[in-house]
Coordinates of C-alpha atoms in Angstrom, one line a residue:
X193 CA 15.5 -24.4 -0.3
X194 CA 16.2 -21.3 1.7
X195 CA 19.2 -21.2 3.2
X196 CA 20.7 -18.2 5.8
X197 CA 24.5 -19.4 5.6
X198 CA 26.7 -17.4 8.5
X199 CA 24.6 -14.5 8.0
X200 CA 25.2 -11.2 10.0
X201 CA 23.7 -7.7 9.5
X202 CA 24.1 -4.4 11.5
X203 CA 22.7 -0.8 10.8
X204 CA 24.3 2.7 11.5
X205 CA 22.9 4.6 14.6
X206 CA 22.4 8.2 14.1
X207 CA 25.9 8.4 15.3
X208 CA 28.6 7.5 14.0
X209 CA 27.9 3.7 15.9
X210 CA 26.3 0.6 14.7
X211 CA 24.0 -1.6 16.2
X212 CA 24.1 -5.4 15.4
X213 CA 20.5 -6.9 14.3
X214 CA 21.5 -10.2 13.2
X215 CA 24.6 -12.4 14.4
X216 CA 25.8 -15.3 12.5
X217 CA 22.1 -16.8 12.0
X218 CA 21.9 -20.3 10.4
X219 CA 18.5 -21.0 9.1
X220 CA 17.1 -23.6 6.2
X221 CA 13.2 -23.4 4.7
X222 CA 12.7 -26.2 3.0
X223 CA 10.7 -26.3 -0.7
X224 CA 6.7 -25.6 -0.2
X225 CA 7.6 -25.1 3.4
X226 CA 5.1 -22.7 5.5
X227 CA 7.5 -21.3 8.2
X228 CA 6.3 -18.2 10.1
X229 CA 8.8 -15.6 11.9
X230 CA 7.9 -15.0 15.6
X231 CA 9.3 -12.2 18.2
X232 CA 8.9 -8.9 19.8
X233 CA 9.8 -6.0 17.6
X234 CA 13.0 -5.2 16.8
X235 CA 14.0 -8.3 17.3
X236 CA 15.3 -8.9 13.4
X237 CA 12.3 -10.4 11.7
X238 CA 12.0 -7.8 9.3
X239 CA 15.2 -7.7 8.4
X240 CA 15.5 -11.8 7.9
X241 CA 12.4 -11.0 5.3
X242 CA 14.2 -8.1 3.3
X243 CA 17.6 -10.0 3.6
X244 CA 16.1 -13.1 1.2
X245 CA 14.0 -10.3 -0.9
X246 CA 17.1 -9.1 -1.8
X247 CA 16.3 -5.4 -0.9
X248 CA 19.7 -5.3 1.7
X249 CA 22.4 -7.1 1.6
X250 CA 24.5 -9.1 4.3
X251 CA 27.4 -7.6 6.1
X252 CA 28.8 -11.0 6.0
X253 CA 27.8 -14.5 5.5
X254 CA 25.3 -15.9 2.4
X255 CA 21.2 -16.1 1.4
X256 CA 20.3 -18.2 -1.5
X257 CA 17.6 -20.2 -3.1
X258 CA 18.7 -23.7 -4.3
X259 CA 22.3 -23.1 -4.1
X260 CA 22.3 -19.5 -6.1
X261 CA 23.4 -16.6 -4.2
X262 CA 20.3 -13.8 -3.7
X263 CA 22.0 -10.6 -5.1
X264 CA 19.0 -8.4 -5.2
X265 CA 15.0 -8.5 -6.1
X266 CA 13.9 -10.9 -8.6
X267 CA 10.9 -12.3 -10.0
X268 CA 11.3 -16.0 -8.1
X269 CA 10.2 -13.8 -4.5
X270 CA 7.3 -12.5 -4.5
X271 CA 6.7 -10.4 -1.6
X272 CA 3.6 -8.7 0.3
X273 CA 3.7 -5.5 3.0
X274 CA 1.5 -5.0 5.7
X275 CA 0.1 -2.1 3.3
X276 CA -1.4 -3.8 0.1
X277 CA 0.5 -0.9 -1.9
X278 CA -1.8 -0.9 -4.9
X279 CA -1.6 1.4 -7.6
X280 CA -4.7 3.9 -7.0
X281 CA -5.4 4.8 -10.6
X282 CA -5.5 0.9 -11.9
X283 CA -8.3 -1.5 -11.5
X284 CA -8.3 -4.4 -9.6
X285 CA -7.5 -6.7 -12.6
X286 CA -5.4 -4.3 -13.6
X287 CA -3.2 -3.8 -10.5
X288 CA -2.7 -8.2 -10.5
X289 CA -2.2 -7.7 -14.5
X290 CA 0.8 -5.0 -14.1
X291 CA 3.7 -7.4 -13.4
X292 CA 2.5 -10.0 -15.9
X293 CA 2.8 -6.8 -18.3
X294 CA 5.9 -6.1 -17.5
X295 CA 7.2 -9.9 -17.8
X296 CA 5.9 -9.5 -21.3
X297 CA 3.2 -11.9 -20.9
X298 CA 0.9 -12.2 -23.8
X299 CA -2.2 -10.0 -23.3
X300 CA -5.0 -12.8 -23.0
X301 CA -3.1 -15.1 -20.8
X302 CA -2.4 -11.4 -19.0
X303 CA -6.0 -11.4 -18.2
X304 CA -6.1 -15.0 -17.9
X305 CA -4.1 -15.5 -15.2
X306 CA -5.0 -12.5 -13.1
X307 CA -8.7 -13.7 -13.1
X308 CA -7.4 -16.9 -11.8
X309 CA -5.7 -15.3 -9.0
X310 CA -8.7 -13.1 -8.5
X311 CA -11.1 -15.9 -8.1
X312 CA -8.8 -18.1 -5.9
X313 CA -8.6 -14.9 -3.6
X314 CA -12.5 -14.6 -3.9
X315 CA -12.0 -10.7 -5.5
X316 CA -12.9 -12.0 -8.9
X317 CA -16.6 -9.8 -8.8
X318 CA -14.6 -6.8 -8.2
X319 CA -12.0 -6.5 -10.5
X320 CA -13.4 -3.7 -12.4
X321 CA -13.5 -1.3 -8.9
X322 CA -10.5 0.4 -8.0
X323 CA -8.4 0.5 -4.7
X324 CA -10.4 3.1 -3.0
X325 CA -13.7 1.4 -3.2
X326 CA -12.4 -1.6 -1.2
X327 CA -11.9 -2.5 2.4
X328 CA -8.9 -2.8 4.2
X329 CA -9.4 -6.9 3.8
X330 CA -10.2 -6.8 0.2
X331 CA -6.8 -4.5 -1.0
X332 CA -5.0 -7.0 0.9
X333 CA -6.5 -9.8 -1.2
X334 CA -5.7 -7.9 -4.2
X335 CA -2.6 -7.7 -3.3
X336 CA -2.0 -11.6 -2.7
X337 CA -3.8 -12.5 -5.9
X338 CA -0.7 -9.9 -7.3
X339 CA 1.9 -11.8 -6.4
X340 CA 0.5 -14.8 -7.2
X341 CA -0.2 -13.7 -10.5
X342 CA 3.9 -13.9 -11.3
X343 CA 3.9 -17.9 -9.7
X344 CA 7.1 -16.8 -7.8
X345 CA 9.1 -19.6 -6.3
X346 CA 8.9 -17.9 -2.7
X347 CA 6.4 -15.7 -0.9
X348 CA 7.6 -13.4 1.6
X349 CA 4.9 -11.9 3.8
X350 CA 5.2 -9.1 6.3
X351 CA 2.8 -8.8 8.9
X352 CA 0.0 -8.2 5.8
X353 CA -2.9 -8.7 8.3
X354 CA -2.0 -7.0 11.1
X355 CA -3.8 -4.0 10.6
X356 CA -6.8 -5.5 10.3
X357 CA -9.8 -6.2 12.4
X358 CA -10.3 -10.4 13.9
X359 CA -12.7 -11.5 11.8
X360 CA -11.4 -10.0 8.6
X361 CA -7.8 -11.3 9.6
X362 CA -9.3 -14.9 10.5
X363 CA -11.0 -15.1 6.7
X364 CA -7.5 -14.1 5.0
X365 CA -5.8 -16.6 6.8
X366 CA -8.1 -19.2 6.1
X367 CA -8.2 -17.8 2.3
X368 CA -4.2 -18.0 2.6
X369 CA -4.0 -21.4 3.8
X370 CA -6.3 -23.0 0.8
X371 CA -4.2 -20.6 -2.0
X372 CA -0.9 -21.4 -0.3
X373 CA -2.0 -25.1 -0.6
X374 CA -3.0 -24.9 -4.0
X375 CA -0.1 -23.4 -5.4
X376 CA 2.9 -25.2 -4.0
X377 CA 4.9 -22.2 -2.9
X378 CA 7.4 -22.0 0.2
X379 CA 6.4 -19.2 2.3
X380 CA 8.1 -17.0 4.9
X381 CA 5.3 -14.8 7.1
X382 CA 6.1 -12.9 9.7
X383 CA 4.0 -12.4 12.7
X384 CA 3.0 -10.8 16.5
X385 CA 0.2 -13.6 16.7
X386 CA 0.9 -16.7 18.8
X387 CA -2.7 -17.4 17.1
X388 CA -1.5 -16.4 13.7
X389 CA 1.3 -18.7 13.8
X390 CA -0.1 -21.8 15.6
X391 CA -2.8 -21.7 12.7
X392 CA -0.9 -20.9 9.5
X393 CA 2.8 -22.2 10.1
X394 CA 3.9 -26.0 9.3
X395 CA 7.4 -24.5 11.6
X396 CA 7.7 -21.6 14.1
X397 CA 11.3 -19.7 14.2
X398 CA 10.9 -17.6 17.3
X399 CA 13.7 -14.9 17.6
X400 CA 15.1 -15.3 21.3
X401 CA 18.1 -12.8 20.4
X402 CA 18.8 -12.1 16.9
X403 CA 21.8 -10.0 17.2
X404 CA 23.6 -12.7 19.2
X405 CA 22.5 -15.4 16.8
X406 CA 20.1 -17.2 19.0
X407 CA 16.5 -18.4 17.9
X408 CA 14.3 -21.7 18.5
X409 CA 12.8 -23.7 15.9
X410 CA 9.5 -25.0 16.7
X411 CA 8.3 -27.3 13.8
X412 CA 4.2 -27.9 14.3
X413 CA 3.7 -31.7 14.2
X414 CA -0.2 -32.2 13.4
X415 CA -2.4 -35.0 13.3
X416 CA -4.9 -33.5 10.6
X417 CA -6.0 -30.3 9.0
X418 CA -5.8 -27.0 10.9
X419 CA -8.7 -26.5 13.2
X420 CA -8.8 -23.3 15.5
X421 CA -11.0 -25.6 17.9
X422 CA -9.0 -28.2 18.8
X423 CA -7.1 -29.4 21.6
X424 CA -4.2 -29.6 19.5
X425 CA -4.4 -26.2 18.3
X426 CA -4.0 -25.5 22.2
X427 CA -1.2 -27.7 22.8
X428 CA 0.5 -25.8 19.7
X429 CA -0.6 -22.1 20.9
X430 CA 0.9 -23.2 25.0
X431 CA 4.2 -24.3 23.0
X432 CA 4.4 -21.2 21.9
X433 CA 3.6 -19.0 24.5
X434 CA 6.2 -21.2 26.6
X435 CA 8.7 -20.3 24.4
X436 CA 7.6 -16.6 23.8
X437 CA 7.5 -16.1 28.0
X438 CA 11.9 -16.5 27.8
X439 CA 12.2 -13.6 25.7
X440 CA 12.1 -10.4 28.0
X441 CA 9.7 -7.8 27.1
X442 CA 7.7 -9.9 24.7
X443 CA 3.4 -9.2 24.4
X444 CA 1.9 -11.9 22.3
X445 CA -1.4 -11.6 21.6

């Protein structure tokens, strides 16, 4: 379990002010729980993200993961950026190999494990290209298969197919769901997409007003596997967009 205990976080203005992002939030994911962030920008997703990476800490209040107390990065969060941030000069066995290498895994089960992760992503016939041969799609895959690679307890997911076109994004999120599924993990994604999270989230946090510590949980009761062509998938996508239409200024697409 996740749990945001009392947590408040502000950042210094260019001034010598500060403005408040998040307000006493109180939040729980549960183990192997999908949960998908939801709000307008600026509205303190990111921040929630970086806050359990460990990358800032809380002005007040608590994070952990079963009970111990996040003080920084570690290797039970795994987390991926809206920019696959591979390493140019590696390979693409070599890029999901790196932090296996550095955990001091043993060379074969190195290679092992990364090909694994690089068939389950379906980027196993390209491992021997490099970053700069590959579409947008296909780093981001690579990047997935990465952090899968180090079987972190957590995934932490930042908008990683935004920038992408529909179709492309549609394949990764149906490529995410069956990986997700098969490796057990608990998984915070943040997202724009009403689509996005209907499809991929078992529960929806949407961020009504961070700063004052205000948000609704949305948990996505379904009747079967996710299908985009469904009345329920409807149902699930007006929910949202009911709940999205309080917050002022908010586009959903």
């Amino acid at each position: 379990m996740i749990r945001y205990a009392d947590v408040s976080k502000k950042f210094r203005t260019n001034g010598s002010g500060y403005i408040p992002v998040l307000s006493n939030i109180n939040l729980e994911v549960e183990d192997g729980e999908f949960l998908c962030l939801l709000g307008p920008s600026g509205c303190g997703k990111t921040t929630l993200l970086n806050l359990a990476a460990g990358f800032i800490a809380p002005d007040s209040g608590c994070i952990s993961i079963d009970g111990v107390e996040i003080k920084g990065p570690g290797p039970d969060r795994g987390v991926v950026f809206q920019d696959s941030n591979l390493f140019p000069w590696l390979s693409v066995l070599k890029n999901v190999e790196y932090g296996l290498k550095r955990m001091k895994t043993e060379r074969k089960r190195c290679r092992d494990i990364a090909m694994e992760c690089l068939e389950k992503t379906g980027m196993a016939d390209h491992s021997d290209k490099f970053p700069h041969a590959l579409s947008g799609g296909m780093r981001q895959r690579v990047a997935i298969a990465r952090v899968m690679a180090l079987a972190p307890k957590v995934m932490l997911m930042d908008e990683p197919f935004s920038s992408l076109d529909a179709n492309t994004r549609e394949h990764l999120q149906n490529h995410l769901i069956n990986d997700w599924s098969g490796f057990d993990r608990t998984v915070i994604y943040i997202t724009h997409s009403v689509d996005e999270a209907a499809y991929l989230a078992d529960r929806v946090i949407i961020l009504r007003d961070a700063a004052m510590g205000i948000h609704t949980d949305i948990c996505l009761k379904r009747s079967g596997p996710k299908e985009r062509i469904s009345e329920e998938f409807s149902i699930i996508k007006k929910e949202l967009r009911a709940a999205l239409a309080e917050l002022p200024c908010c586009i959903s697409r």
